[in-house]
Short mmCIF file of N, CA, C and O in Angstrom, two decimals:
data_model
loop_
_atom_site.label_atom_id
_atom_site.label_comp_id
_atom_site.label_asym_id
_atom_site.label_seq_id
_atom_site.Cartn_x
_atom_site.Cartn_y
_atom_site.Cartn_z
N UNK A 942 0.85 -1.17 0.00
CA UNK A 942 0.00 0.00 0.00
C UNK A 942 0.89 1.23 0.00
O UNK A 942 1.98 1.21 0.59
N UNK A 943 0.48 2.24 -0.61
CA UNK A 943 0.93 3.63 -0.87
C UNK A 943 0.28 4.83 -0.14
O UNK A 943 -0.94 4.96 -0.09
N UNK A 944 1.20 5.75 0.44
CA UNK A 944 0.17 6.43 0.86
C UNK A 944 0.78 7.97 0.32
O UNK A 944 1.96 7.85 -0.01
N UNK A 945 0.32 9.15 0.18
CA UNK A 945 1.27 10.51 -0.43
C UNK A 945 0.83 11.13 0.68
O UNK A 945 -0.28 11.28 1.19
N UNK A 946 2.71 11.69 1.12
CA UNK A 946 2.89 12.92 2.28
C UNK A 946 3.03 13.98 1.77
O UNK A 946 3.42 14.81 2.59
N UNK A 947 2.86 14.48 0.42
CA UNK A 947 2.80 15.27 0.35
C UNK A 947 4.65 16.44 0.45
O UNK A 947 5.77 15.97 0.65
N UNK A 948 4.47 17.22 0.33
CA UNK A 948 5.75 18.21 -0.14
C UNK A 948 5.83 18.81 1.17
O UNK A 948 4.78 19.26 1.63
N UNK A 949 7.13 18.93 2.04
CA UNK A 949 7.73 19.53 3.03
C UNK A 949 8.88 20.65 2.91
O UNK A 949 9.73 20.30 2.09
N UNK A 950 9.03 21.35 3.23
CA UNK A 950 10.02 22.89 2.89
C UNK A 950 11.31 21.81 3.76
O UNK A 950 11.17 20.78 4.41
N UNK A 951 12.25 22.42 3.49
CA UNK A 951 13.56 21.50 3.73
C UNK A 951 13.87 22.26 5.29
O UNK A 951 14.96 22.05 5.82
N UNK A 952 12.82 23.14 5.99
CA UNK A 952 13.56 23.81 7.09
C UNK A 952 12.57 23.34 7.62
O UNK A 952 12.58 23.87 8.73
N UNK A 953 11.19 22.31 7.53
CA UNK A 953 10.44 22.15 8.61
C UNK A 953 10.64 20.72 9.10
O UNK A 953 11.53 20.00 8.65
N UNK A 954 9.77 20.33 10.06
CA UNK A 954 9.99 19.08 10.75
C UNK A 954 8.63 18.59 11.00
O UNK A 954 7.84 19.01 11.84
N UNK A 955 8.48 17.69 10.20
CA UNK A 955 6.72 16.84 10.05
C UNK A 955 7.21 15.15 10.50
O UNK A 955 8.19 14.41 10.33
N UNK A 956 5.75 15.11 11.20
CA UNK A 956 5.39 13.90 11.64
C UNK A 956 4.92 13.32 10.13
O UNK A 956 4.18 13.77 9.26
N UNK A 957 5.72 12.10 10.26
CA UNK A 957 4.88 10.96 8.81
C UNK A 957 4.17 9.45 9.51
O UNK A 957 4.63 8.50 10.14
N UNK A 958 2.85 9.86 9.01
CA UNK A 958 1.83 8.34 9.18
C UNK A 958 2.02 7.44 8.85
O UNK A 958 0.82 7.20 8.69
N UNK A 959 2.50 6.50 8.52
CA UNK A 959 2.03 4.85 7.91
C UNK A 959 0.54 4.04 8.42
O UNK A 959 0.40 3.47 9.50
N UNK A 960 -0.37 4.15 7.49
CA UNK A 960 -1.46 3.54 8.57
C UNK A 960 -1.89 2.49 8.15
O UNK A 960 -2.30 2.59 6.99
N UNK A 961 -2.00 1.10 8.77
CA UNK A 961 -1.74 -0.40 8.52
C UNK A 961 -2.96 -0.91 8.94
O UNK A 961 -3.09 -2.11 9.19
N UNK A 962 -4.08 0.09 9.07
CA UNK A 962 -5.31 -0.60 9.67
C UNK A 962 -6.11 -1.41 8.88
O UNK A 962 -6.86 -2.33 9.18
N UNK A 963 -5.75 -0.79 7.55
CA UNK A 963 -7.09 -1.34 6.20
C UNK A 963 -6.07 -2.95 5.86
O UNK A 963 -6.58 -3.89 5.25
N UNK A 964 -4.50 -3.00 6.44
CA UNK A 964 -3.56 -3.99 5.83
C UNK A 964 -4.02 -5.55 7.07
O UNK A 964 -4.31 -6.75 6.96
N UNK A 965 -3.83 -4.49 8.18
CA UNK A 965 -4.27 -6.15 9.17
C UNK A 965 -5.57 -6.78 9.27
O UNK A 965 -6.46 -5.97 9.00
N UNK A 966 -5.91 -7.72 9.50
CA UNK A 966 -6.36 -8.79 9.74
C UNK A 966 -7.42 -8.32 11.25
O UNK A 966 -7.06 -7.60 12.18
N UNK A 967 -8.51 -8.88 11.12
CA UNK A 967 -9.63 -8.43 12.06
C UNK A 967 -8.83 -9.15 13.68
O UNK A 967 -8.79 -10.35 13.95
N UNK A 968 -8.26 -7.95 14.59
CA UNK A 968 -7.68 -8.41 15.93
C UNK A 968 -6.49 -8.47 15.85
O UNK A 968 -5.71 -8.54 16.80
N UNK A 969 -6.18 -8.43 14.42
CA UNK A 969 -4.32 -8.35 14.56
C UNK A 969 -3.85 -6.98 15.02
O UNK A 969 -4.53 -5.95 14.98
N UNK A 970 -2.25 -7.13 15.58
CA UNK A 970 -2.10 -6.21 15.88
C UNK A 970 -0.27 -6.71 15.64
O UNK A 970 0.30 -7.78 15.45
N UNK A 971 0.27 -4.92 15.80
CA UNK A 971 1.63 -4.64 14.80
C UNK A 971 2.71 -5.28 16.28
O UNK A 971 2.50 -4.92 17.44
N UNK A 972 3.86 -6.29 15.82
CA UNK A 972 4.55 -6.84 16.72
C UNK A 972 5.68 -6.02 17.02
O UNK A 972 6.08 -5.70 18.14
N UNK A 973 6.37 -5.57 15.37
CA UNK A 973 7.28 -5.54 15.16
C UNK A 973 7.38 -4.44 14.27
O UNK A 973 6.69 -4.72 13.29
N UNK A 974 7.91 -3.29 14.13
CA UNK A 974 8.25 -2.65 12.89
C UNK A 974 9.60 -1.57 12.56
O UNK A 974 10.46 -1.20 13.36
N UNK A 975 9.50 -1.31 11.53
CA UNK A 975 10.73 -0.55 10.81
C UNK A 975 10.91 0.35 10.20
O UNK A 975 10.50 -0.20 9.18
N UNK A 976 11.26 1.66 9.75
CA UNK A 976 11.04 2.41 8.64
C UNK A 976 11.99 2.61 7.89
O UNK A 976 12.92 3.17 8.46
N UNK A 977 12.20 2.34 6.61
CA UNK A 977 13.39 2.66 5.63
C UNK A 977 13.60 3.80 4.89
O UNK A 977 12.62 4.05 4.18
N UNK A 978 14.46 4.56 4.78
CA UNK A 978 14.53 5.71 3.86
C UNK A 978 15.55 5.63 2.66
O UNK A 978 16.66 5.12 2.80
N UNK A 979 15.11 6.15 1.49
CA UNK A 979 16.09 6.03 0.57
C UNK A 979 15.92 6.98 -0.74
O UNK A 979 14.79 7.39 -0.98
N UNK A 980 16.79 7.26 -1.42
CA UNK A 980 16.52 8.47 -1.89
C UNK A 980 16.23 8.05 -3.74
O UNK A 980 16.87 7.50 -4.63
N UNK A 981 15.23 8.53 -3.62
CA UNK A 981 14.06 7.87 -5.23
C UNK A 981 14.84 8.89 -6.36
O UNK A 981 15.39 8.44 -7.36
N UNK A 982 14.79 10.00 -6.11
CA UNK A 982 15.51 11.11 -7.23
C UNK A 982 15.75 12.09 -6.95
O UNK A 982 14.91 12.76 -6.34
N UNK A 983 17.18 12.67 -7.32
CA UNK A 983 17.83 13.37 -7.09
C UNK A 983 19.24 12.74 -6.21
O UNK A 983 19.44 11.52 -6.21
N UNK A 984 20.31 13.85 -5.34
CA UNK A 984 21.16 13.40 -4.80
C UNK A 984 21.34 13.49 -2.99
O UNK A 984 21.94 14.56 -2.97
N UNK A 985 21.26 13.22 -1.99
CA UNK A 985 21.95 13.20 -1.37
C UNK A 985 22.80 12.22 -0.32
O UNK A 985 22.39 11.27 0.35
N UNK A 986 24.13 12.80 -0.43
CA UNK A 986 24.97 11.39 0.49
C UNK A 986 24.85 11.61 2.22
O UNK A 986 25.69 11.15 2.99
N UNK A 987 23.33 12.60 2.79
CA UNK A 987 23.02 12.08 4.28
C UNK A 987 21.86 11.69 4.12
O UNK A 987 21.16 12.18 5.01
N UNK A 988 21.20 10.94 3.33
CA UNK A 988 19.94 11.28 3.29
C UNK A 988 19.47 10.69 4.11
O UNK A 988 18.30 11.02 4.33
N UNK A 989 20.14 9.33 5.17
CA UNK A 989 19.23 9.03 6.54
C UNK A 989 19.59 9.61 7.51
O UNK A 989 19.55 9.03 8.59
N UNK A 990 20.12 11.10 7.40
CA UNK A 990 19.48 11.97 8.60
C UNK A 990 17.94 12.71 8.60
O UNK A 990 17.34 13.18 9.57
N UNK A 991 17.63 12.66 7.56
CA UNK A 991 16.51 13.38 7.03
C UNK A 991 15.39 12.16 8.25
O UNK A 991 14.22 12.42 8.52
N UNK A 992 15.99 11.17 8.68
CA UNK A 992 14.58 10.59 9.52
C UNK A 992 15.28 10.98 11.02
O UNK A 992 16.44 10.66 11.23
N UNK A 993 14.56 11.63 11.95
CA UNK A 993 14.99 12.11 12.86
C UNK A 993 14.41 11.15 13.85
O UNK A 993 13.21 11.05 14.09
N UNK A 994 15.57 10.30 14.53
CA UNK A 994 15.05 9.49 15.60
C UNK A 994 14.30 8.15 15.07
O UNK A 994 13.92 8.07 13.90
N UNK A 995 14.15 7.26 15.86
CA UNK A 995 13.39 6.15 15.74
C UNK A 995 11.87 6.13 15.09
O UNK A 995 11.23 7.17 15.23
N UNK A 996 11.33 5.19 14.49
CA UNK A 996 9.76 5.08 14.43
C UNK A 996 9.80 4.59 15.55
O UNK A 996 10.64 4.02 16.24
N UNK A 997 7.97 5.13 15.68
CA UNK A 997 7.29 4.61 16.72
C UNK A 997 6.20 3.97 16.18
O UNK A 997 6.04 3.70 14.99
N UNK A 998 5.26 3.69 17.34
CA UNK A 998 3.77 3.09 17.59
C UNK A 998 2.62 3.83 17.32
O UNK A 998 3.00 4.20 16.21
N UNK A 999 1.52 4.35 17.42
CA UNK A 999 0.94 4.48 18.01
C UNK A 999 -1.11 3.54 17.34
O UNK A 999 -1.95 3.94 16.53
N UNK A 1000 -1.06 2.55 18.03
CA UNK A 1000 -2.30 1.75 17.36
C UNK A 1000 -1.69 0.80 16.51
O UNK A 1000 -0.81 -0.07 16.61
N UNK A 1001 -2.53 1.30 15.55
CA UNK A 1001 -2.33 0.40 14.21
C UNK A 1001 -1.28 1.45 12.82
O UNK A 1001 -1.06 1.23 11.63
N UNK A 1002 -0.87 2.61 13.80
CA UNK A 1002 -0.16 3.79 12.97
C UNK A 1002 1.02 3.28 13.23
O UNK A 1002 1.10 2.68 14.30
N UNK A 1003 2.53 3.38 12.18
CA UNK A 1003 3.57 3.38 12.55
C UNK A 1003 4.14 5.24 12.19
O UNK A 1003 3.64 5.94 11.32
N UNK A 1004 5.14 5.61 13.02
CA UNK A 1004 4.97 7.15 12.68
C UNK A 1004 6.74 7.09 12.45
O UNK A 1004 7.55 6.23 12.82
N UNK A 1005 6.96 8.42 11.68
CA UNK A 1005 8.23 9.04 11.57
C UNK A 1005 8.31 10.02 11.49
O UNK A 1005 7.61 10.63 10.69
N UNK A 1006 9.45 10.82 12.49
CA UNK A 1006 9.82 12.00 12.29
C UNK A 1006 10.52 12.14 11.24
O UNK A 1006 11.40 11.30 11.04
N UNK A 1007 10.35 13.05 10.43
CA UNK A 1007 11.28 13.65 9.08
C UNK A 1007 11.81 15.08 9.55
O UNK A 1007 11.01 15.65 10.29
N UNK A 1008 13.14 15.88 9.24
CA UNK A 1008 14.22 17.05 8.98
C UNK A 1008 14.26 16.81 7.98
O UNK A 1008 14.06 15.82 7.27
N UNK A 1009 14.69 18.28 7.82
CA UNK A 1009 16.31 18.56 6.68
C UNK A 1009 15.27 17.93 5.30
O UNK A 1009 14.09 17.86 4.94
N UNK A 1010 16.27 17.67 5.01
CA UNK A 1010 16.70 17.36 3.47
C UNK A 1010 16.73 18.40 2.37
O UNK A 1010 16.39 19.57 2.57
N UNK A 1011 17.09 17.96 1.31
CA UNK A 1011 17.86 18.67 0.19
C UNK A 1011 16.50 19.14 -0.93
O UNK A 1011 15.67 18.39 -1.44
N UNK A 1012 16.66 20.74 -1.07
CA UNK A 1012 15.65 20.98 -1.89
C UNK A 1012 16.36 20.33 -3.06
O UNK A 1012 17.56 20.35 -3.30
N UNK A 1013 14.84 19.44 -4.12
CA UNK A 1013 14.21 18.95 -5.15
C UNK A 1013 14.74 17.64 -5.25
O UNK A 1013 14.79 16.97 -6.28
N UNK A 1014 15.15 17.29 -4.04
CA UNK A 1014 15.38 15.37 -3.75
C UNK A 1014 13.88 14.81 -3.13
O UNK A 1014 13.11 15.36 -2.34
N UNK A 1015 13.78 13.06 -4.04
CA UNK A 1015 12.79 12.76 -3.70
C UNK A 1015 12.61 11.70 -2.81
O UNK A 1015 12.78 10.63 -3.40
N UNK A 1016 12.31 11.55 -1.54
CA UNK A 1016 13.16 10.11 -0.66
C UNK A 1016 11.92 9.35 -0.79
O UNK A 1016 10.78 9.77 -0.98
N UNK A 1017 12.35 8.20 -0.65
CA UNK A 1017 11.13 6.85 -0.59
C UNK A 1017 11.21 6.50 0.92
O UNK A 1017 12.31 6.25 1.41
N UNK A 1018 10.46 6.47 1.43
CA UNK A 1018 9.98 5.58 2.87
C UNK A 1018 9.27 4.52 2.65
O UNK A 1018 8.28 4.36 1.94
N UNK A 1019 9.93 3.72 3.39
CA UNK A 1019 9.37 2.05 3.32
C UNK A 1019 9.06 1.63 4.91
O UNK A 1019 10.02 1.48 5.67
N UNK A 1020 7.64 1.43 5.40
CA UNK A 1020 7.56 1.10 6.78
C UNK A 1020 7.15 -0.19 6.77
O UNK A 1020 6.00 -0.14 6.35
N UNK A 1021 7.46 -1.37 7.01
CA UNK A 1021 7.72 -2.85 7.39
C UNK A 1021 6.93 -2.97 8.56
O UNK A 1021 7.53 -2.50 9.53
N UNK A 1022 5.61 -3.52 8.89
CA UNK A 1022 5.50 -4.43 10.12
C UNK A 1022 5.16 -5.78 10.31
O UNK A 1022 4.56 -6.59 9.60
N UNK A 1023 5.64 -5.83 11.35
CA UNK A 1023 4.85 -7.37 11.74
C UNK A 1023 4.38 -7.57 12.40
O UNK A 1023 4.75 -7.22 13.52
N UNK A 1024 2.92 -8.47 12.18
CA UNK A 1024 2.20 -8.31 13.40
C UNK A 1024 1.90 -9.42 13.75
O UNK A 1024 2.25 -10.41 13.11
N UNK A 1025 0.86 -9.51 15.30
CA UNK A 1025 1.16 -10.49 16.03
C UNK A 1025 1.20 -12.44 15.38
O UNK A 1025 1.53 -13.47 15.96
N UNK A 1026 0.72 -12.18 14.01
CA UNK A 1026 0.16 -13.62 13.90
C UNK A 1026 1.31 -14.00 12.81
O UNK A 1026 1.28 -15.00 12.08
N UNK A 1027 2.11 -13.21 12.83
CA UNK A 1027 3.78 -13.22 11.47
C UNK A 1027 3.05 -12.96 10.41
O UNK A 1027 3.82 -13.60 9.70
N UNK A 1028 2.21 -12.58 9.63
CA UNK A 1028 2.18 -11.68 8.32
C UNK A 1028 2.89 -10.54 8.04
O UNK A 1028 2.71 -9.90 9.08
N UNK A 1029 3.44 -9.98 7.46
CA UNK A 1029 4.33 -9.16 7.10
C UNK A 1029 3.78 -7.84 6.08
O UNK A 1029 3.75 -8.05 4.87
N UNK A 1030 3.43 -6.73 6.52
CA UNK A 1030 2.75 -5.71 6.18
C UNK A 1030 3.80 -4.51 5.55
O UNK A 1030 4.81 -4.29 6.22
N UNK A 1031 3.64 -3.88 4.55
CA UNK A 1031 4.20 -2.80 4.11
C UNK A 1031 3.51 -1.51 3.41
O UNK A 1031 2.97 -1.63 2.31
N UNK A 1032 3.54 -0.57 3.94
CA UNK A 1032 3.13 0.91 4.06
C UNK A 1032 3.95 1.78 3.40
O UNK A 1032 4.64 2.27 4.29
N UNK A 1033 4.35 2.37 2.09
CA UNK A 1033 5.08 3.14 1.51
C UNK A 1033 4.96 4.59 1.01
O UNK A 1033 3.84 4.79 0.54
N UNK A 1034 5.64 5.49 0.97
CA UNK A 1034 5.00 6.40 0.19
C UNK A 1034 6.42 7.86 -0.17
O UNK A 1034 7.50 7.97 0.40
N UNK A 1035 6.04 8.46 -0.91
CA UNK A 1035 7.49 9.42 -1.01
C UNK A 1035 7.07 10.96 -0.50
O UNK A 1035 6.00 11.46 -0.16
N UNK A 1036 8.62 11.52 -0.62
CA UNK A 1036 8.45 12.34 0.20
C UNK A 1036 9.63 13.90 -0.64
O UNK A 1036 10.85 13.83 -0.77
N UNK A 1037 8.94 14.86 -0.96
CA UNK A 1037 9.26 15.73 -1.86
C UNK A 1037 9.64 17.18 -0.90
O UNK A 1037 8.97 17.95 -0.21
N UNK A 1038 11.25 17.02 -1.33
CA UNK A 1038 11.68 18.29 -0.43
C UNK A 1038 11.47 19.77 -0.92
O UNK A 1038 11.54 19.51 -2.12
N UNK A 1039 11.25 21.27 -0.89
CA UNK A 1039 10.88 21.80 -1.84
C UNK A 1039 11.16 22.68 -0.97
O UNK A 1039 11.20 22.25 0.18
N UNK A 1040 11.45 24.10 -1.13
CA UNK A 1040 11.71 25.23 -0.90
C UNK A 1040 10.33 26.31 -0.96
O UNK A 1040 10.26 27.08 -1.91
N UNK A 1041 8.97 26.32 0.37
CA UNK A 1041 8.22 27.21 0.31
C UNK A 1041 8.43 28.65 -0.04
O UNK A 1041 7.48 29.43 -0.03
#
């Protein structure tokens, strides 16, 4: 599943959703998860500072803080969970740096 965050100015700092509710299973719930960042188009060589801190929880949401990054680079986020019964769920979507 895909989801669009939409365009962030490279000086702000947004919370990003992954939401896995429509992906699990009636009572399942998330065991395990991950978020990946990687950079879809354009250049930069920090581009996993641009995720600030760990994902978290919250429900059936996996969340990420996003910084920084490089105006007109496009990063891919990949959030991985697993939940309680081992099915393996993935939540994706990109993320467009841009100069308001």
């Amino acid at each position: 599943m895909s989801t669009n965050f939409g365009p962030k100015d490279f000086e702000e700092t947004k919370l990003l959703v992954f939401p896995f509710a429509g992906e699990l299973e009636a009572g399942a719930t998330i065991a395990t998860f991950a978020v990946d960042l990687s950079v879809l188009q354009g250049a930069d060589p920090a581009a996993q500072a641009v995720k600030s801190g760990a994902a978290t929880q919250s429900g059936t949401d996996v969340l990420q803080i996003v910084t920084g990054g490089v105006p007109g680079v496009v990063y891919h986020l990949r959030a991985r969970a697993v939940d309680n019964t081992g099915l393996v769920h993935v939540v994706s979507g990109d993320l467009r740096i841009v100069t308001l």
